[in-house]
Short mmCIF file of C-alpha atoms in Angstrom, two decimals:
data_model
loop_
_atom_site.label_atom_id
_atom_site.label_comp_id
_atom_site.label_asym_id
_atom_site.label_seq_id
_atom_site.Cartn_x
_atom_site.Cartn_y
_atom_site.Cartn_z
CA MET A 25 10.25 -12.32 12.93
CA PRO A 26 6.85 -12.96 15.11
CA SER A 27 4.15 -15.93 14.07
CA ASP A 28 1.39 -14.89 13.51
CA GLU A 29 -0.21 -16.55 16.42
CA ALA A 30 2.89 -16.20 18.74
CA PRO A 31 1.62 -16.65 22.48
CA VAL A 32 1.71 -13.34 24.55
CA PRO A 33 4.00 -13.71 27.68
CA ALA A 34 2.34 -15.11 30.55
CA GLY A 35 1.28 -12.99 33.07
CA LEU A 36 -0.12 -10.22 31.11
CA ARG A 37 -2.97 -8.59 31.91
CA LEU A 38 -5.27 -7.84 29.45
CA ARG A 39 -8.52 -5.53 29.23
CA PRO A 40 -11.33 -4.74 26.92
CA ASP A 41 -11.32 -2.39 24.37
CA PRO A 42 -14.04 0.62 24.75
CA GLY A 43 -16.02 -0.71 21.84
CA THR A 44 -15.62 -4.45 22.83
CA ARG A 45 -19.44 -5.54 23.37
CA LEU A 46 -20.27 -8.87 25.42
CA VAL A 47 -23.41 -11.09 23.72
CA ALA A 48 -24.74 -13.95 24.60
CA GLY A 49 -23.79 -13.99 28.39
CA GLY A 50 -20.22 -13.63 26.60
CA SER A 51 -19.59 -16.48 24.98
CA VAL A 52 -19.64 -14.08 21.80
CA LEU A 53 -17.31 -11.12 21.36
CA VAL A 54 -18.34 -8.65 18.82
CA GLY A 55 -14.97 -5.69 17.95
CA GLY A 56 -12.08 -4.99 17.00
CA SER A 57 -10.60 -2.98 14.51
CA PRO A 58 -12.03 -3.44 11.45
CA VAL A 59 -14.69 -5.33 13.40
CA ARG A 60 -15.48 -8.26 13.96
CA VAL A 61 -17.47 -11.58 15.86
CA LEU A 62 -15.43 -13.81 17.94
CA ARG A 63 -17.53 -16.82 18.81
CA LEU A 64 -16.00 -18.34 22.21
CA THR A 65 -16.66 -22.32 24.13
CA SER A 66 -17.94 -22.57 27.06
CA ALA A 67 -13.80 -22.65 28.49
CA GLY A 68 -12.80 -19.73 26.73
CA ALA A 69 -15.49 -17.62 27.86
CA ARG A 70 -14.86 -18.25 31.00
CA GLN A 71 -10.81 -17.89 30.54
CA VAL A 72 -11.55 -14.13 29.09
CA ALA A 73 -14.03 -13.51 31.35
CA SER A 74 -11.59 -13.70 34.36
CA TRP A 75 -9.15 -11.52 32.21
CA PHE A 76 -11.49 -8.53 31.83
CA ALA A 77 -12.42 -8.95 35.96
CA GLY A 78 -8.17 -8.18 36.16
CA ALA A 79 -6.59 -11.82 36.14
CA PRO A 80 -3.15 -12.25 34.45
CA VAL A 81 -2.76 -14.81 31.25
CA PRO A 82 -1.82 -18.25 32.33
CA ALA A 83 1.14 -19.90 31.41
CA ALA A 84 -1.15 -22.37 29.37
CA THR A 85 -0.26 -22.21 25.99
CA ALA A 86 -4.21 -22.27 24.43
CA ALA A 87 -4.45 -19.18 26.82
CA ARG A 88 -1.58 -17.61 25.40
CA THR A 89 -2.90 -17.81 22.22
CA LEU A 90 -5.84 -16.37 22.55
CA ALA A 91 -5.22 -14.14 24.61
CA ARG A 92 -3.13 -13.17 21.24
CA ARG A 93 -6.06 -13.35 19.53
CA LEU A 94 -8.16 -10.73 21.37
CA LEU A 95 -5.13 -8.52 20.85
CA ASP A 96 -4.03 -8.93 17.47
CA ALA A 97 -8.22 -8.02 16.89
CA GLY A 98 -8.46 -4.95 18.64
CA ILE A 99 -10.60 -6.46 21.62
CA ALA A 100 -8.90 -5.61 24.47
CA HIS A 101 -5.20 -4.24 24.70
CA PRO A 102 -2.51 -4.56 27.10
CA ASP A 103 -3.17 -3.79 30.57
CA PHE A 104 -0.30 -2.47 32.67
CA GLY A 105 -2.28 -0.46 35.60
CA ASP A 106 -3.19 2.65 34.26
CA PRO A 107 -7.07 3.46 33.66
CA GLY A 108 -8.36 3.46 30.35
CA PRO A 109 -10.92 5.32 29.08
CA ALA A 110 -14.90 4.52 29.68
CA HIS A 111 -17.24 3.99 26.86
CA PRO A 112 -21.10 3.08 28.02
CA ASP A 113 -22.51 -0.34 27.53
CA SER A 114 -18.78 -1.36 26.76
CA ALA A 115 -16.96 -4.33 27.93
CA ALA A 116 -15.05 -2.13 29.69
CA ASP A 117 -17.53 -0.63 31.68
CA ARG A 118 -18.92 -4.21 33.58
CA PRO A 119 -18.66 -4.13 37.16
CA ASP A 120 -16.18 -6.57 37.53
CA ALA A 121 -13.52 -5.05 34.92
CA ALA A 122 -10.63 -3.33 36.97
CA ALA A 123 -7.29 -1.14 36.34
CA SER A 124 -4.53 -4.37 37.16
CA PRO A 125 -1.42 -3.57 37.88
CA GLN A 126 1.97 -4.14 36.07
CA GLY A 127 2.51 -7.76 34.21
CA PRO A 128 5.75 -8.95 32.79
CA ARG A 129 8.23 -5.94 33.25
CA GLY A 130 9.82 -4.56 29.73
CA PRO A 131 13.07 -3.30 29.41
CA ARG A 132 14.39 0.21 31.52
CA PRO A 133 15.41 3.18 29.69
CA PRO A 134 19.23 2.61 30.12
CA ASP A 135 18.29 -0.06 27.57
CA VAL A 136 17.27 2.56 25.03
CA THR A 137 19.00 4.76 22.99
CA VAL A 138 16.55 8.15 21.93
CA VAL A 139 17.87 9.64 18.31
CA ILE A 140 16.80 13.18 17.86
CA PRO A 141 16.94 14.28 13.81
CA VAL A 142 17.57 18.11 13.78
CA ARG A 143 18.16 21.23 11.75
CA ASP A 144 18.56 24.77 12.57
CA ARG A 145 15.93 23.91 15.90
CA HIS A 146 17.98 25.46 18.44
CA ALA A 147 15.02 26.44 20.83
CA GLU A 148 13.30 23.87 20.02
CA LEU A 149 15.79 20.86 20.63
CA ASP A 150 17.24 22.89 23.78
CA ARG A 151 14.07 22.12 25.34
CA CYS A 152 13.64 18.77 24.34
CA LEU A 153 16.47 17.93 25.73
CA ALA A 154 15.57 19.61 28.90
CA GLY A 155 12.84 18.23 28.73
CA LEU A 156 14.31 14.23 28.28
CA ARG A 157 16.35 14.81 31.76
CA GLY A 158 13.91 13.07 34.48
CA ALA A 159 11.40 12.88 32.83
CA ALA A 160 12.02 9.45 30.39
CA ALA A 161 10.53 6.98 32.70
CA GLY A 162 8.24 8.75 35.93
CA GLY A 163 10.46 7.50 39.31
CA GLU A 164 13.12 6.13 37.37
CA ARG A 165 15.89 7.76 37.87
CA ALA A 166 17.80 6.25 35.19
CA ASP A 167 18.06 8.08 31.75
CA PRO A 168 18.39 6.99 28.22
CA ARG A 169 21.21 8.17 26.04
CA VAL A 170 20.27 10.57 23.90
CA ILE A 171 22.31 10.97 19.63
CA VAL A 172 21.76 13.94 18.37
CA VAL A 173 21.70 13.85 14.83
CA ASP A 174 22.21 16.95 12.84
CA ASP A 175 20.95 17.12 9.21
CA ALA A 176 23.08 19.22 8.03
CA SER A 177 22.87 22.40 9.79
CA ALA A 178 23.57 26.06 9.18
CA ASP A 179 25.53 26.32 12.70
CA PRO A 180 26.45 22.71 13.53
CA ALA A 181 28.68 24.39 16.30
CA ALA A 182 25.53 25.53 18.31
CA ILE A 183 23.86 22.37 17.60
CA ALA A 184 26.56 20.94 19.36
CA ALA A 185 27.53 23.49 21.87
CA ILE A 186 23.47 22.57 22.86
CA ALA A 187 23.76 19.04 22.88
CA ALA A 188 27.34 19.32 24.81
CA ARG A 189 24.75 20.97 27.65
CA HIS A 190 22.50 18.51 28.12
CA ARG A 191 25.03 15.32 27.69
CA ALA A 192 23.85 14.27 24.35
CA GLY A 193 26.28 12.99 22.03
CA VAL A 194 26.49 14.11 18.31
CA ILE A 195 26.38 13.12 14.83
CA HIS A 196 27.23 15.81 12.45
CA ARG A 197 25.59 15.03 8.65
CA PRO A 198 27.27 17.20 5.98
CA VAL A 199 23.86 16.99 3.46
CA ASN A 200 20.93 16.92 4.49
CA GLY A 201 18.79 13.73 3.82
CA GLY A 202 15.47 14.64 5.64
CA PRO A 203 14.18 13.35 8.78
CA GLY A 204 14.02 9.83 7.54
CA ALA A 205 17.91 9.81 6.81
CA ALA A 206 18.64 11.34 10.06
CA ARG A 207 16.88 8.67 11.40
CA ASN A 208 18.29 5.89 10.02
CA THR A 209 21.96 7.31 10.96
CA GLY A 210 21.33 7.66 14.52
CA LEU A 211 20.11 4.20 14.28
CA ALA A 212 23.05 2.77 12.65
CA ALA A 213 24.87 4.55 16.27
CA ALA A 214 22.54 2.96 18.56
CA GLU A 215 24.38 -0.20 20.69
CA THR A 216 21.19 -0.70 22.66
CA GLY A 217 18.46 -2.73 21.73
CA PHE A 218 15.86 0.05 21.68
CA VAL A 219 15.83 3.63 19.52
CA ALA A 220 13.49 5.68 20.53
CA PHE A 221 13.28 8.68 17.63
CA LEU A 222 12.07 12.01 19.10
CA ASP A 223 11.30 15.27 16.30
CA SER A 224 13.40 17.87 17.91
CA ASP A 225 10.16 20.14 18.06
CA CYS A 226 8.30 17.43 21.07
CA VAL A 227 9.07 18.24 24.29
CA PRO A 228 8.41 14.66 26.67
CA GLU A 229 6.34 14.96 29.70
CA PRO A 230 7.05 12.44 32.73
CA GLY A 231 6.41 9.27 32.46
CA TRP A 232 5.95 8.88 28.76
CA LEU A 233 9.21 6.17 28.44
CA GLY A 234 7.75 4.43 31.92
CA ARG A 235 4.67 3.94 29.90
CA LEU A 236 5.81 2.13 26.61
CA LEU A 237 8.62 0.65 27.19
CA PRO A 238 6.23 -2.30 29.40
CA HIS A 239 4.65 -3.31 26.39
CA PHE A 240 8.01 -4.42 24.54
CA ALA A 241 7.71 -7.60 27.26
CA ASP A 242 5.73 -9.62 24.46
CA PRO A 243 8.76 -10.15 22.05
CA ALA A 244 6.15 -9.70 19.01
CA VAL A 245 5.95 -6.33 19.87
CA GLY A 246 8.52 -4.17 17.42
CA ALA A 247 7.31 -0.76 17.97
CA VAL A 248 5.33 1.38 20.32
CA ALA A 249 3.71 5.19 20.26
CA PRO A 250 2.96 7.41 22.36
CA ARG A 251 -0.06 10.46 22.57
CA ILE A 252 1.04 13.56 20.50
CA VAL A 253 -0.43 16.53 22.49
CA PRO A 254 -0.15 20.52 22.03
CA HIS A 255 2.89 21.50 24.50
CA GLN A 256 1.19 24.57 25.28
CA ALA A 257 -2.87 25.33 24.23
CA GLY A 258 -3.85 27.58 22.29
CA THR A 259 -5.58 30.77 21.73
CA GLY A 260 -6.30 31.18 17.83
CA TRP A 261 -8.93 29.51 16.41
CA LEU A 262 -6.58 27.23 14.39
CA ALA A 263 -4.82 26.41 17.55
CA ARG A 264 -7.78 24.98 19.17
CA TYR A 265 -8.67 23.37 16.49
CA GLU A 266 -5.26 21.69 16.28
CA GLY A 267 -5.60 21.15 19.81
CA ALA A 268 -8.52 18.72 19.41
CA SER A 269 -7.96 17.19 15.49
CA SER A 270 -4.04 17.61 15.28
CA THR A 271 -2.93 14.29 12.67
CA LEU A 272 -0.94 13.70 15.24
CA ASP A 273 -2.83 12.81 17.96
CA MET A 274 -4.29 9.33 17.67
CA GLY A 275 -6.07 10.04 20.33
CA ALA A 276 -7.08 8.81 23.84
CA ARG A 277 -8.06 4.64 22.50
CA PRO A 278 -5.45 2.27 22.67
CA SER A 279 -5.24 0.12 19.65
CA ILE A 280 -3.15 -1.94 17.30
CA VAL A 281 -1.59 -0.29 14.79
CA ARG A 282 -1.55 -1.07 11.01
CA PRO A 283 -3.58 -0.63 7.97
CA GLY A 284 -7.37 -0.99 7.84
CA ALA A 285 -7.30 -0.70 11.83
CA ARG A 286 -8.67 2.74 14.21
CA VAL A 287 -5.31 3.70 14.40
CA SER A 288 -4.02 2.76 10.79
CA TYR A 289 -0.36 4.65 11.56
CA VAL A 290 1.44 6.48 13.73
CA PRO A 291 3.61 9.77 13.34
CA GLY A 292 7.52 8.94 13.51
CA ALA A 293 7.62 12.19 15.54
CA ALA A 294 7.85 10.12 19.07
CA LEU A 295 7.66 6.38 17.78
CA VAL A 296 10.13 3.74 20.28
CA VAL A 297 10.95 0.82 18.50
CA ARG A 298 13.08 -2.85 18.55
CA ARG A 299 16.01 -2.60 17.08
CA SER A 300 15.46 -5.78 15.73
CA ALA A 301 12.59 -5.00 14.28
CA ALA A 302 13.79 -1.94 12.64
CA GLY A 303 15.75 -3.59 9.96
CA ASP A 304 17.77 -1.11 7.53
CA GLY A 305 14.90 1.65 9.21
CA PHE A 306 13.60 3.74 7.45
CA ARG A 307 13.30 4.65 3.58
CA PRO A 308 15.71 6.22 1.74
CA GLY A 309 14.58 9.38 -0.03
CA MET A 310 11.17 9.76 0.46
CA TYR A 311 10.89 12.86 2.65
CA VAL A 312 7.01 13.28 3.58
CA GLY A 313 5.45 9.80 4.38
CA GLU A 314 8.08 8.03 5.45
CA ASP A 315 7.48 7.16 9.01
CA VAL A 316 3.45 6.05 7.62
CA ASP A 317 5.67 2.86 5.37
CA PHE A 318 8.46 2.06 8.38
CA VAL A 319 5.36 1.10 10.57
CA TRP A 320 3.33 -0.78 7.36
CA ARG A 321 6.67 -2.59 6.63
CA LEU A 322 6.54 -3.48 10.12
CA ALA A 323 3.40 -4.56 10.51
CA ALA A 324 3.51 -6.32 7.16
CA ALA A 325 6.61 -8.27 8.05
CA GLY A 326 4.33 -9.66 11.23
CA TRP A 327 6.00 -7.39 14.28
CA ARG A 328 2.71 -5.76 15.97
CA VAL A 329 3.34 -2.00 16.13
CA ARG A 330 0.82 -0.35 19.80
CA TYR A 331 -0.68 2.82 20.13
CA GLU A 332 -0.06 3.75 24.15
CA PRO A 333 -2.44 7.16 24.93
CA ASN A 334 -1.36 6.60 28.73
CA ALA A 335 2.44 8.36 27.65
CA ARG A 336 1.66 11.69 25.95
CA MET A 337 4.69 13.98 24.14
CA GLY A 338 4.11 16.83 23.73
CA HIS A 339 4.49 19.04 20.64
CA ASP A 340 4.35 21.98 18.65
CA HIS A 341 1.48 22.13 16.50
CA ARG A 342 1.49 24.35 13.13
CA VAL A 343 -0.96 27.35 14.42
CA THR A 344 -0.15 29.81 11.17
CA PHE A 345 -2.30 29.53 7.93
CA ARG A 346 -0.04 29.19 5.56
CA ALA A 347 2.53 26.60 7.66
CA TRP A 348 -0.56 24.23 8.58
CA PHE A 349 -2.25 24.05 5.08
CA ALA A 350 0.82 23.85 2.72
CA ARG A 351 2.10 20.92 5.68
CA ARG A 352 -1.98 19.03 5.44
CA ALA A 353 -1.19 19.12 1.60
CA ASP A 354 2.35 17.52 1.88
CA TYR A 355 0.69 14.37 4.39
CA GLY A 356 -1.40 14.44 0.94
CA THR A 357 0.66 14.20 -1.44
CA SER A 358 2.21 11.12 0.27
CA ALA A 359 -0.71 9.48 -0.28
CA ALA A 360 -0.06 8.07 -4.08
CA ALA A 361 3.67 6.69 -3.44
CA LEU A 362 1.90 4.70 0.04
CA GLU A 363 -0.28 3.28 -2.75
CA ASP A 364 2.19 2.33 -4.34
CA LEU A 365 4.00 0.57 -1.97
CA HIS A 366 1.27 -0.77 0.04
CA PRO A 367 -1.61 -1.87 -2.27
CA GLY A 368 -4.93 -1.15 -1.12
CA ALA A 369 -4.08 0.62 1.83
CA VAL A 370 -4.49 4.08 0.62
CA ARG A 371 -8.53 4.00 -0.47
CA PRO A 372 -10.33 6.72 0.53
CA LEU A 373 -13.50 4.52 1.00
CA TYR A 374 -13.53 0.77 1.56
CA ALA A 375 -17.05 -0.81 1.27
CA SER A 376 -19.19 -4.12 0.72
CA TRP A 377 -21.23 -4.58 -2.08
CA TRP A 378 -24.29 -3.86 0.06
CA THR A 379 -23.39 -1.08 1.91
CA ALA A 380 -22.53 0.33 -1.46
CA GLY A 381 -25.25 -0.31 -2.94
CA ALA A 382 -27.94 1.47 0.42
CA TRP A 383 -26.38 4.56 0.51
CA GLY A 384 -26.12 5.05 -3.96
CA ALA A 385 -30.04 4.01 -3.71
CA ALA A 386 -30.39 6.85 -0.77
CA LEU A 387 -28.59 8.85 -2.90
CA ALA A 388 -30.28 9.06 -5.85
CA GLY A 389 -33.10 9.61 -3.86
CA ARG A 390 -34.59 5.78 -3.52
CA PRO A 391 -34.81 5.38 0.61
CA VAL A 392 -37.11 2.26 -0.67
CA THR A 393 -35.15 0.69 -2.42
CA ALA A 394 -32.02 1.69 0.29
CA ALA A 395 -34.14 0.10 3.45
CA ALA A 396 -34.69 -2.66 1.68
CA LEU A 397 -31.13 -3.44 0.59
CA THR A 398 -29.96 -3.43 4.11
CA ALA A 399 -33.03 -5.51 5.52
CA THR A 400 -32.02 -7.66 3.26
CA ALA A 401 -28.66 -8.07 3.56
CA THR A 402 -29.18 -7.95 7.29
CA ALA A 403 -31.71 -11.45 7.06
CA LEU A 404 -28.80 -12.73 4.92
CA LEU A 405 -26.15 -12.19 7.85
CA ALA A 406 -28.58 -13.11 10.62
CA ARG A 407 -29.47 -16.64 8.74
CA ARG A 408 -25.23 -17.02 7.77
CA LEU A 409 -24.49 -16.78 11.27
CA SER A 410 -27.58 -19.13 12.99
CA ARG A 411 -26.22 -21.93 10.64
CA VAL A 412 -22.91 -21.38 11.84
CA THR A 413 -23.81 -21.26 15.30
CA ALA A 414 -26.02 -24.55 15.38
CA GLU A 415 -23.50 -26.53 14.15
CA ARG A 416 -20.27 -24.93 16.51
CA TRP A 417 -21.61 -23.45 19.05
CA PRO A 418 -25.37 -23.71 20.22
CA LEU A 419 -26.19 -20.15 20.82
CA PRO A 420 -27.29 -19.94 24.91
CA ALA A 421 -29.66 -16.70 23.78
CA ALA A 422 -32.61 -16.69 21.70
CA GLY A 423 -32.36 -13.78 19.39
CA ALA A 424 -28.58 -13.60 19.41
CA ALA A 425 -28.15 -14.22 15.58
CA TRP A 426 -30.75 -11.55 14.36
CA GLU A 427 -29.49 -9.24 17.37
CA LEU A 428 -25.16 -9.81 15.64
CA ALA A 429 -26.99 -9.08 12.23
CA VAL A 430 -28.47 -5.94 13.12
CA ARG A 431 -25.81 -4.74 15.04
CA LEU A 432 -23.37 -5.54 12.24
CA ALA A 433 -25.45 -5.49 9.06
CA GLY A 434 -27.84 -2.73 9.81
CA GLY A 435 -25.55 -0.57 12.54
CA GLY A 436 -22.74 -0.82 10.09
CA THR A 437 -24.76 0.78 7.14
CA LEU A 438 -25.92 3.77 9.22
CA ALA A 439 -22.30 4.46 10.59
CA ALA A 440 -20.85 4.41 6.99
CA ALA A 441 -22.11 7.81 6.46
CA ARG A 442 -19.12 8.91 8.25
CA PRO A 443 -16.39 7.20 6.01
CA ILE A 444 -18.61 8.24 3.32
CA GLY A 445 -19.13 12.19 3.97
CA SER A 446 -14.81 11.90 4.93
CA ALA A 447 -14.20 10.57 1.10
CA LEU A 448 -16.59 13.43 -0.41
CA SER A 449 -14.30 15.47 1.08
CA ARG A 450 -10.69 13.50 1.98
CA THR A 451 -10.35 13.35 -1.46
CA TRP A 452 -13.62 13.38 -4.20
CA TRP A 453 -14.75 16.45 -3.23
CA PRO A 454 -12.74 18.15 -6.84
CA ALA A 455 -15.83 15.41 -8.36
CA ALA A 456 -18.45 15.88 -5.88
CA ILE A 457 -19.59 19.48 -5.46
CA PRO A 458 -19.62 20.24 -9.17
CA ALA A 459 -21.75 17.15 -9.47
CA ALA A 460 -24.00 18.43 -6.83
CA LEU A 461 -24.51 21.70 -8.33
CA ALA A 462 -25.11 20.18 -11.68
CA VAL A 463 -28.01 17.52 -10.16
CA ARG A 464 -30.46 19.10 -7.88
CA LYS A 465 -31.52 16.41 -5.95
CA LEU A 466 -27.89 15.68 -4.81
CA ARG A 467 -27.01 18.74 -3.35
CA LEU A 468 -28.87 18.41 0.11
CA PRO A 469 -27.53 14.42 0.96
CA VAL A 470 -24.19 15.19 -0.57
CA ALA A 471 -24.18 18.98 1.63
CA ALA A 472 -24.89 16.15 5.05
CA LEU A 473 -22.59 13.69 4.42
CA ILE A 474 -20.01 15.95 4.33
CA LEU A 475 -20.94 17.98 7.22
CA ALA A 476 -21.55 14.98 8.97
CA PRO A 477 -18.07 13.90 10.11
CA PRO A 478 -17.03 16.92 11.05
CA LEU A 479 -20.30 17.63 13.15
CA LEU A 480 -19.95 14.05 14.53
CA ASP A 481 -16.25 15.27 15.00
CA TRP A 482 -17.31 18.10 17.65
CA ALA A 483 -20.02 16.47 19.24
CA ASP A 484 -17.42 13.07 20.12
CA ARG A 485 -14.32 15.77 21.66
CA ARG A 486 -16.57 18.80 22.68
CA PRO A 487 -13.22 21.16 21.71
CA PRO A 488 -12.70 24.34 22.34
CA LEU A 489 -14.36 25.86 19.30
CA ASP A 490 -17.52 27.11 18.71
CA PRO A 491 -19.20 24.48 15.97
CA ALA A 492 -18.96 26.34 13.01
CA ARG A 493 -15.59 27.51 12.94
CA TYR A 494 -14.92 23.45 13.80
CA VAL A 495 -16.28 22.13 11.07
CA ALA A 496 -14.78 25.16 9.33
CA ALA A 497 -11.28 24.43 10.27
CA ARG A 498 -12.51 20.52 9.14
CA LEU A 499 -13.00 20.73 5.64
CA LEU A 500 -10.05 23.49 4.79
CA ASP A 501 -8.26 20.58 6.84
CA ASP A 502 -9.36 18.12 4.66
CA ALA A 503 -9.40 20.18 1.17
CA ALA A 504 -5.76 20.46 1.55
CA TYR A 505 -5.06 16.98 2.09
CA SER A 506 -6.96 16.27 -1.06
CA ILE A 507 -5.14 18.75 -2.72
CA GLY A 508 -1.73 16.78 -2.35
CA VAL A 509 -3.58 13.49 -3.14
CA TRP A 510 -4.53 15.03 -6.44
CA GLN A 511 -1.26 16.75 -7.04
CA GLY A 512 0.39 13.33 -5.76
CA CYS A 513 -1.56 11.28 -8.08
CA VAL A 514 -0.70 13.05 -11.44
CA ARG A 515 2.94 13.02 -10.39
CA ARG A 516 2.72 9.34 -10.00
CA ARG A 517 1.03 9.25 -12.99
CA THR A 518 -1.63 6.74 -11.21
CA ALA A 519 -5.46 6.70 -9.51
CA ARG A 520 -5.63 4.21 -6.91
CA PRO A 521 -5.75 6.80 -4.11
CA LEU A 522 -8.59 7.75 -5.38
CA LEU A 523 -10.76 5.02 -6.41
CA PRO A 524 -12.75 3.37 -3.40
CA VAL A 525 -12.78 -0.12 -2.08
CA ILE A 526 -16.26 -2.15 -2.88
CA GLY A 527 -16.70 -5.60 -2.63
CA GLY A 528 -13.31 -6.64 -1.82
CA LYS A 529 -10.73 -7.23 0.72
CA ARG A 530 -9.57 -4.73 2.99
CA PRO A 531 -5.90 -4.28 3.91
CA PRO A 532 -4.76 -6.97 6.57
CA GLY A 533 -5.98 -5.77 10.29
#
């Protein structure tokens, strides 16, 4: 089990996260997931600047430990040579920032066993296995070993025949146990140091495994997930929405994965795991949310879990309305169980007292009070930053403390509109909408908050779908998930997944 600050391997290269900002001449880093401020000594600032320009991490323990802090904070990510997404005014867009060659080598495809749980999906399994051969490592010709776990299919002989045609092993389970149990069966049979879990409706894209394995050169990394994208672009409105906003697609930016981070989970549909980190695998008896629980247990044990969007995995998304809506509701039912297992990790909103007070005043029709609270929070933070930096490291630029305070307190309060709106539409709408209908002055602000997140998402993603249909699909998506959340809460007799965390600690992140 890795330690909290286990140094990264020497030779690793780092790329700044697109959201990282350099302040005060590079001696202050603002960014990460969640956002934080990291103050560097002059030597540390020079070291970080060299890494962001493409230099490898040297062998010195202090440098490797600092690099670990950047990675764990989400301020930087490992760079294995694939270009990352651009972002205006970010550290990644500095003139001296560049893609770098491959760093320390990780395992190779023969060190991996691919485990595919399946039940009755003959055509999907055949396509998945065909996609694996030759696609595993891009330019490398060696393929991983493959085990198909037949989870009590109606025609096990057909499953065996398909597996044999693609030179894959088969394990038959006499009783259906769900994806988690089937993955555990394959995990127990694997003899390699790494296991790749793939659902049968996945279609590997060239190079997917070769872009994931270098992360395991870092001995603290326990799992890495690719980006899951539609195997084929659909033409209907729901297919186009899924292509842009599938719950399996974690987006175009790399991330550390854990509760409280920008990417708080990755799906088990495609996940490569270090065998020594996996333990006994997925929790028995969990049919929904078992992958989220598995990833969070890895993170809680000290393993780093990473999301690598440069590796892509095709997937058949549900594009019939009934199946899509039902699956979204199923996902919601897992919230109560996950909150029991990981207290505080499945809450609809995390906010400071200042932010909650400002938005509460705004909803109550008191904009002056809201502005005053935000201004007070900004001033107090600026004073605190000025005092701390004056005692430890004099800020090289006048006004840097105020710049940070405005960005963190003022900007953070404004940015809270997005998570508050998501909480209203994704969890609280059964109470929020009747309240807005009953209280006239709440109607406009509640409607604006509910509509803000899907409209902002549409502007960010620019999907091949007009704003009206995108917003409608997103609200249906949120409604389905919310129905599941409330059902799960009733079944488990708990209200915790419905309650915000105000002024308390966020999950570790």
